[in-house]
């Protein structure tokens, strides 16, 4: 019998300093939907190579990311968690999709423009990043792609590429995926600059991001230094000048799952911004401490982690490999029998 549950796929780079933006904008939503869907979660190590990496560190961070995702609640009995480079169809079919991808579509991507502007020499892999991401999604016929707001454009490009392939080869081969963006915390902003998205590749992580694996004292310190304003009013607001307070309230709202009115009621008796920061920090610390503890425990058994990842890769390949074979056939390659 065919399984009609929606298929979900998302990815995360195994780069350091996973922060509450990644957690609230993406990972937490992966965990929440697990029971009712077919889930694929991919640690995208090939994407991580689009900027130069230290090999030993990348390997360590890939295992650490797997441990973190399990610690956040990804359940290997319900979800297929795997490392991208373990399923060779991803790299292989990216080449195939490259052959129908107009260069201009990639040059228009906001993330490419932002990241390439900061670099002296821009690597081809950085430009091609969204094509690899498109294949991550299309290989699994994913219907839903839960991501933070910054990745919406890449999912839209995936749809355009899928459509283009289907048109050129005159068949409905690829499924059109939908981005699923959370309504709260889709874009958690930096504590030091609330007009910039909290980013793990920021030059100054201290005071900017709230890493999930940071200890409580450091988190308190980061919140204490968070940029606010001189209005001295605890309120949600679209005003860029008040973005700092808005961000703190948004983080609190996302963690507690409360409505805006309930959040404001919680802070009605707060003694100024200092008190607001202290209470938001305490709420964040309570939520992430168990994750940090579970992560530490999982990291003590790398053999077990590798076993779980090998199982995930095998399960993922069972979906991806046949799809890659069909793609080759459609494109006119001789597929060995
Ligand atoms: P970088 O900023 O270094 O590119 P990143 O922090 O965006 O990295 P990724 O691994 O690229 O991390 O993203 C993992 C997931 O986290 C994606 O779904 C992304 O949309 C989401 N995400 C990243 N930053 C934020 C943020 N500040 N707020 C909400 N979601 C976010
Ligand atoms: N580009 C994404 C990571 C990513 C991804 C994916 C997300 C790679 N492949 C497939 C969703 C689906 C990022 O930077 N956050």
XYZ file of C-alpha atoms in Angstrom, chain A:
337
model
C 0.000 0.000 0.000
C 1.358 3.441 -0.862
C 2.049 5.797 1.995
C 0.138 9.059 1.436
C 1.543 10.984 4.375
C 3.137 14.331 3.365
C 6.867 14.146 2.833
C 9.006 16.621 4.687
C 12.634 17.403 3.984
C 14.929 19.949 5.557
C 18.633 20.518 5.912
C 21.116 22.173 8.214
C 24.813 22.860 7.789
C 27.144 21.130 10.238
C 28.908 24.334 11.040
C 29.568 25.539 14.550
C 27.525 27.536 16.978
C 23.995 26.360 16.315
C 21.893 29.077 17.855
C 18.351 29.667 19.056
C 17.494 31.119 15.610
C 18.243 27.735 14.014
C 16.341 26.009 16.798
C 13.229 28.197 16.802
C 13.179 28.879 13.057
C 13.806 25.319 11.924
C 14.771 22.362 14.161
C 11.949 22.729 16.659
C 9.407 22.607 13.848
C 10.996 19.489 12.406
C 10.569 17.772 15.759
C 6.971 18.945 16.173
C 5.753 17.484 12.872
C 7.552 14.148 13.070
C 4.772 11.818 14.142
C 2.342 12.449 11.290
C 4.659 12.747 8.265
C 7.444 11.006 6.370
C 10.520 12.982 7.459
C 13.968 13.422 5.984
C 16.496 15.574 7.822
C 19.812 16.099 6.177
C 23.085 17.334 7.663
C 24.378 19.154 4.609
C 28.135 18.677 4.785
C 28.560 19.254 1.031
C 26.946 22.656 1.452
C 29.362 23.403 4.286
C 32.238 23.020 1.806
C 31.061 26.090 -0.127
C 33.337 28.076 2.159
C 36.825 26.825 3.093
C 36.725 24.523 6.157
C 39.215 22.817 8.384
C 38.737 19.091 7.570
C 39.107 17.776 11.142
C 36.744 20.420 12.477
C 34.136 19.739 9.794
C 34.173 16.023 10.653
C 33.802 16.756 14.356
C 31.011 19.264 13.740
C 29.103 16.821 11.556
C 28.917 14.300 14.419
C 28.157 17.063 16.883
C 25.277 18.257 14.698
C 23.848 14.746 14.562
C 24.039 14.543 18.361
C 22.396 17.939 18.664
C 19.506 17.032 16.388
C 18.855 13.854 18.369
C 19.169 15.906 21.571
C 16.548 18.348 20.242
C 14.134 15.451 19.806
C 14.613 14.037 16.316
C 13.553 10.415 16.788
C 15.293 7.841 14.571
C 12.185 5.664 14.806
C 10.078 8.397 13.181
C 12.525 10.351 11.025
C 15.348 9.602 8.641
C 18.349 11.642 9.763
C 21.384 11.360 7.517
C 24.538 13.051 6.301
C 24.250 14.449 2.778
C 27.592 13.097 1.505
C 26.580 9.554 2.591
C 23.937 9.464 -0.138
C 25.841 9.910 -3.377
C 22.755 10.762 -5.429
C 22.853 14.332 -4.044
C 26.171 15.305 -5.638
C 25.539 13.244 -8.742
C 22.141 14.693 -9.595
C 23.273 18.243 -8.822
C 25.405 17.956 -11.948
C 22.373 16.807 -13.905
C 20.236 19.682 -12.659
C 23.068 22.141 -13.383
C 22.596 21.374 -17.055
C 19.117 22.956 -17.021
C 19.916 25.829 -14.610
C 20.286 29.314 -16.124
C 23.272 31.147 -14.642
C 21.238 34.324 -14.104
C 18.849 32.517 -11.728
C 21.752 31.705 -9.392
C 23.341 35.137 -9.636
C 20.069 36.686 -8.449
C 19.944 34.752 -5.135
C 20.077 37.099 -2.150
C 22.197 34.728 -0.054
C 24.745 34.421 -2.880
C 24.884 38.195 -3.290
C 25.333 38.759 0.461
C 27.941 36.042 0.968
C 29.926 36.695 -2.223
C 30.089 40.415 -1.462
C 32.057 39.581 1.700
C 34.655 37.461 -0.143
C 37.626 38.371 -2.264
C 37.523 35.242 -4.356
C 34.109 33.668 -4.875
C 33.947 29.890 -5.280
C 31.786 28.189 -7.914
C 30.339 25.995 -5.147
C 28.853 29.037 -3.445
C 27.041 30.011 -6.643
C 25.872 26.438 -7.175
C 24.714 26.017 -3.550
C 20.978 26.391 -4.388
C 21.115 23.693 -7.089
C 22.486 21.192 -4.560
C 19.771 22.287 -2.138
C 17.153 21.829 -4.867
C 18.290 18.234 -5.406
C 18.203 17.570 -1.632
C 14.518 18.390 -1.821
C 13.583 16.928 -5.219
C 15.245 13.533 -4.717
C 12.731 12.735 -1.972
C 9.591 14.136 -3.697
C 9.267 16.424 -0.663
C 5.951 18.259 -0.327
C 7.029 20.450 2.593
C 10.311 22.173 3.411
C 10.313 23.646 6.938
C 12.896 26.446 7.016
C 13.493 29.911 8.428
C 12.473 32.918 6.390
C 15.966 33.349 4.854
C 15.626 30.099 2.870
C 12.287 30.908 1.231
C 13.941 32.178 -1.935
C 15.930 28.947 -2.315
C 12.778 26.837 -2.054
C 11.116 29.050 -4.653
C 14.106 28.512 -6.947
C 13.732 24.761 -6.362
C 10.150 24.999 -7.635
C 11.261 26.967 -10.684
C 13.966 24.415 -11.473
C 11.561 21.500 -10.980
C 9.069 23.168 -13.293
C 11.738 23.838 -15.882
C 12.951 20.233 -15.820
C 9.384 18.920 -16.096
C 8.734 21.219 -19.066
C 11.961 20.411 -20.922
C 11.521 16.661 -20.472
C 7.747 16.823 -20.901
C 6.670 14.932 -17.794
C 5.578 15.548 -14.208
C 8.736 14.026 -12.752
C 9.520 16.376 -9.888
C 7.027 17.207 -7.135
C 6.550 20.943 -6.365
C 7.698 21.568 -2.771
C 6.211 24.244 -0.489
C 8.329 26.217 1.982
C 6.862 26.027 5.499
C 7.887 29.126 7.437
C 6.990 29.493 11.127
C 4.669 32.369 12.037
C 6.711 33.193 15.151
C 10.546 33.354 15.192
C 10.927 32.881 11.426
C 13.791 35.355 11.670
C 15.464 35.694 15.038
C 17.688 38.754 14.989
C 21.173 39.275 16.404
C 21.258 40.490 20.016
C 24.019 42.960 19.171
C 22.307 44.231 16.005
C 18.574 43.524 15.884
C 18.409 44.558 12.216
C 20.581 41.594 11.178
C 19.504 37.949 11.270
C 21.151 35.893 13.992
C 23.781 33.965 12.048
C 26.220 31.262 13.057
C 28.816 32.516 10.615
C 28.848 35.984 12.161
C 32.364 37.224 12.924
C 31.472 37.989 16.528
C 29.443 35.153 17.981
C 29.770 36.390 21.578
C 26.958 38.808 22.264
C 25.486 38.279 18.784
C 24.002 34.791 18.811
C 22.708 32.559 21.580
C 24.410 29.214 20.872
C 22.395 26.182 21.997
C 25.474 24.645 23.584
C 26.515 27.766 25.496
C 26.554 27.664 29.285
C 24.012 29.598 31.301
C 26.387 32.329 32.515
C 27.418 33.222 28.973
C 23.801 33.316 27.790
C 22.880 35.668 30.647
C 25.779 37.907 29.686
C 24.746 38.027 26.011
C 21.178 38.980 26.892
C 22.376 41.566 29.359
C 24.287 43.302 26.571
C 21.450 43.015 24.030
C 20.823 46.230 22.109
C 17.478 47.890 22.945
C 16.320 51.532 22.635
C 15.474 54.594 24.692
C 11.649 54.331 24.532
C 11.495 52.298 27.700
C 8.294 50.584 26.664
C 7.887 46.811 26.482
C 5.840 46.313 23.324
C 5.862 44.419 20.032
C 6.673 46.819 17.212
C 7.615 46.985 13.508
C 9.622 50.160 14.080
C 13.281 49.396 13.198
C 14.363 51.537 16.150
C 12.517 49.196 18.486
C 13.671 46.000 16.793
C 15.760 44.944 19.805
C 12.855 44.778 22.260
C 10.631 43.252 19.577
C 13.239 40.516 19.052
C 13.482 39.743 22.787
C 9.707 39.471 23.034
C 9.613 37.313 19.888
C 12.167 34.902 21.342
C 10.182 34.668 24.578
C 6.940 34.161 22.643
C 8.427 31.400 20.494
C 9.880 29.527 23.453
C 6.781 29.741 25.630
C 4.258 29.285 22.800
C 2.169 32.120 24.266
C 0.137 34.729 22.340
C 1.409 38.310 22.054
C -1.203 39.454 24.594
C -0.105 36.787 27.083
C 3.532 37.757 26.591
C 2.775 41.413 27.286
C 0.755 40.418 30.358
C 3.782 38.455 31.637
C 5.913 41.599 31.393
C 3.312 44.089 32.620
C 5.066 44.283 35.983
C 8.630 44.215 34.609
C 11.042 46.785 35.998
C 12.446 48.144 32.743
C 14.501 46.541 30.001
C 17.041 45.079 32.454
C 14.319 42.962 34.003
C 12.954 41.996 30.570
C 16.388 40.762 29.467
C 16.895 38.808 32.675
C 13.568 37.016 32.388
C 13.950 36.227 28.691
C 17.426 34.853 29.394
C 16.071 32.642 32.196
C 13.316 31.285 29.944
C 15.823 30.487 27.183
C 18.223 28.821 29.625
C 15.435 26.629 31.058
C 14.444 25.513 27.567
C 17.883 24.683 26.247
C 19.690 23.251 29.265
C 18.190 19.744 28.799
C 19.253 19.836 25.124
C 22.822 20.685 26.091
C 22.891 17.870 28.626
C 21.528 15.288 26.174
C 24.027 16.442 23.546
C 26.944 15.962 25.945
C 25.762 12.449 26.747
C 25.366 11.446 23.087
C 28.826 12.772 22.255
C 30.374 10.272 24.657
C 29.408 7.418 22.290
C 30.601 8.211 18.727
C 30.178 4.550 17.712
C 26.451 4.696 18.434
C 26.126 8.031 16.583
C 27.857 6.578 13.528
C 25.575 3.559 13.674
C 22.478 5.764 13.686
C 23.865 7.828 10.795
C 24.640 4.703 8.758
C 21.079 3.525 9.298
C 19.742 6.940 8.216
C 21.893 6.932 5.072
C 20.669 3.501 4.085
C 17.032 4.502 4.542
C 17.524 7.786 2.636
C 19.338 6.072 -0.245
C 16.374 3.719 -0.679
C 14.355 6.782 -1.762
C 17.043 8.850 -3.477
C 18.826 6.237 -5.591
C 15.823 5.089 -7.657
C 14.840 8.730 -8.222
C 18.375 9.519 -9.445
C 18.282 6.522 -11.794
C 14.966 7.676 -13.256
C 16.323 11.181 -13.715
C 19.297 9.852 -15.667
C 17.052 7.761 -17.842
C 14.748 10.694 -18.594
C 17.772 12.763 -19.603
C 18.974 10.168 -22.082
C 21.864 8.599 -20.188
C 22.439 4.893 -20.618
C 21.626 3.446 -17.214
C 23.420 0.127 -16.578
C 20.954 -2.646 -15.822
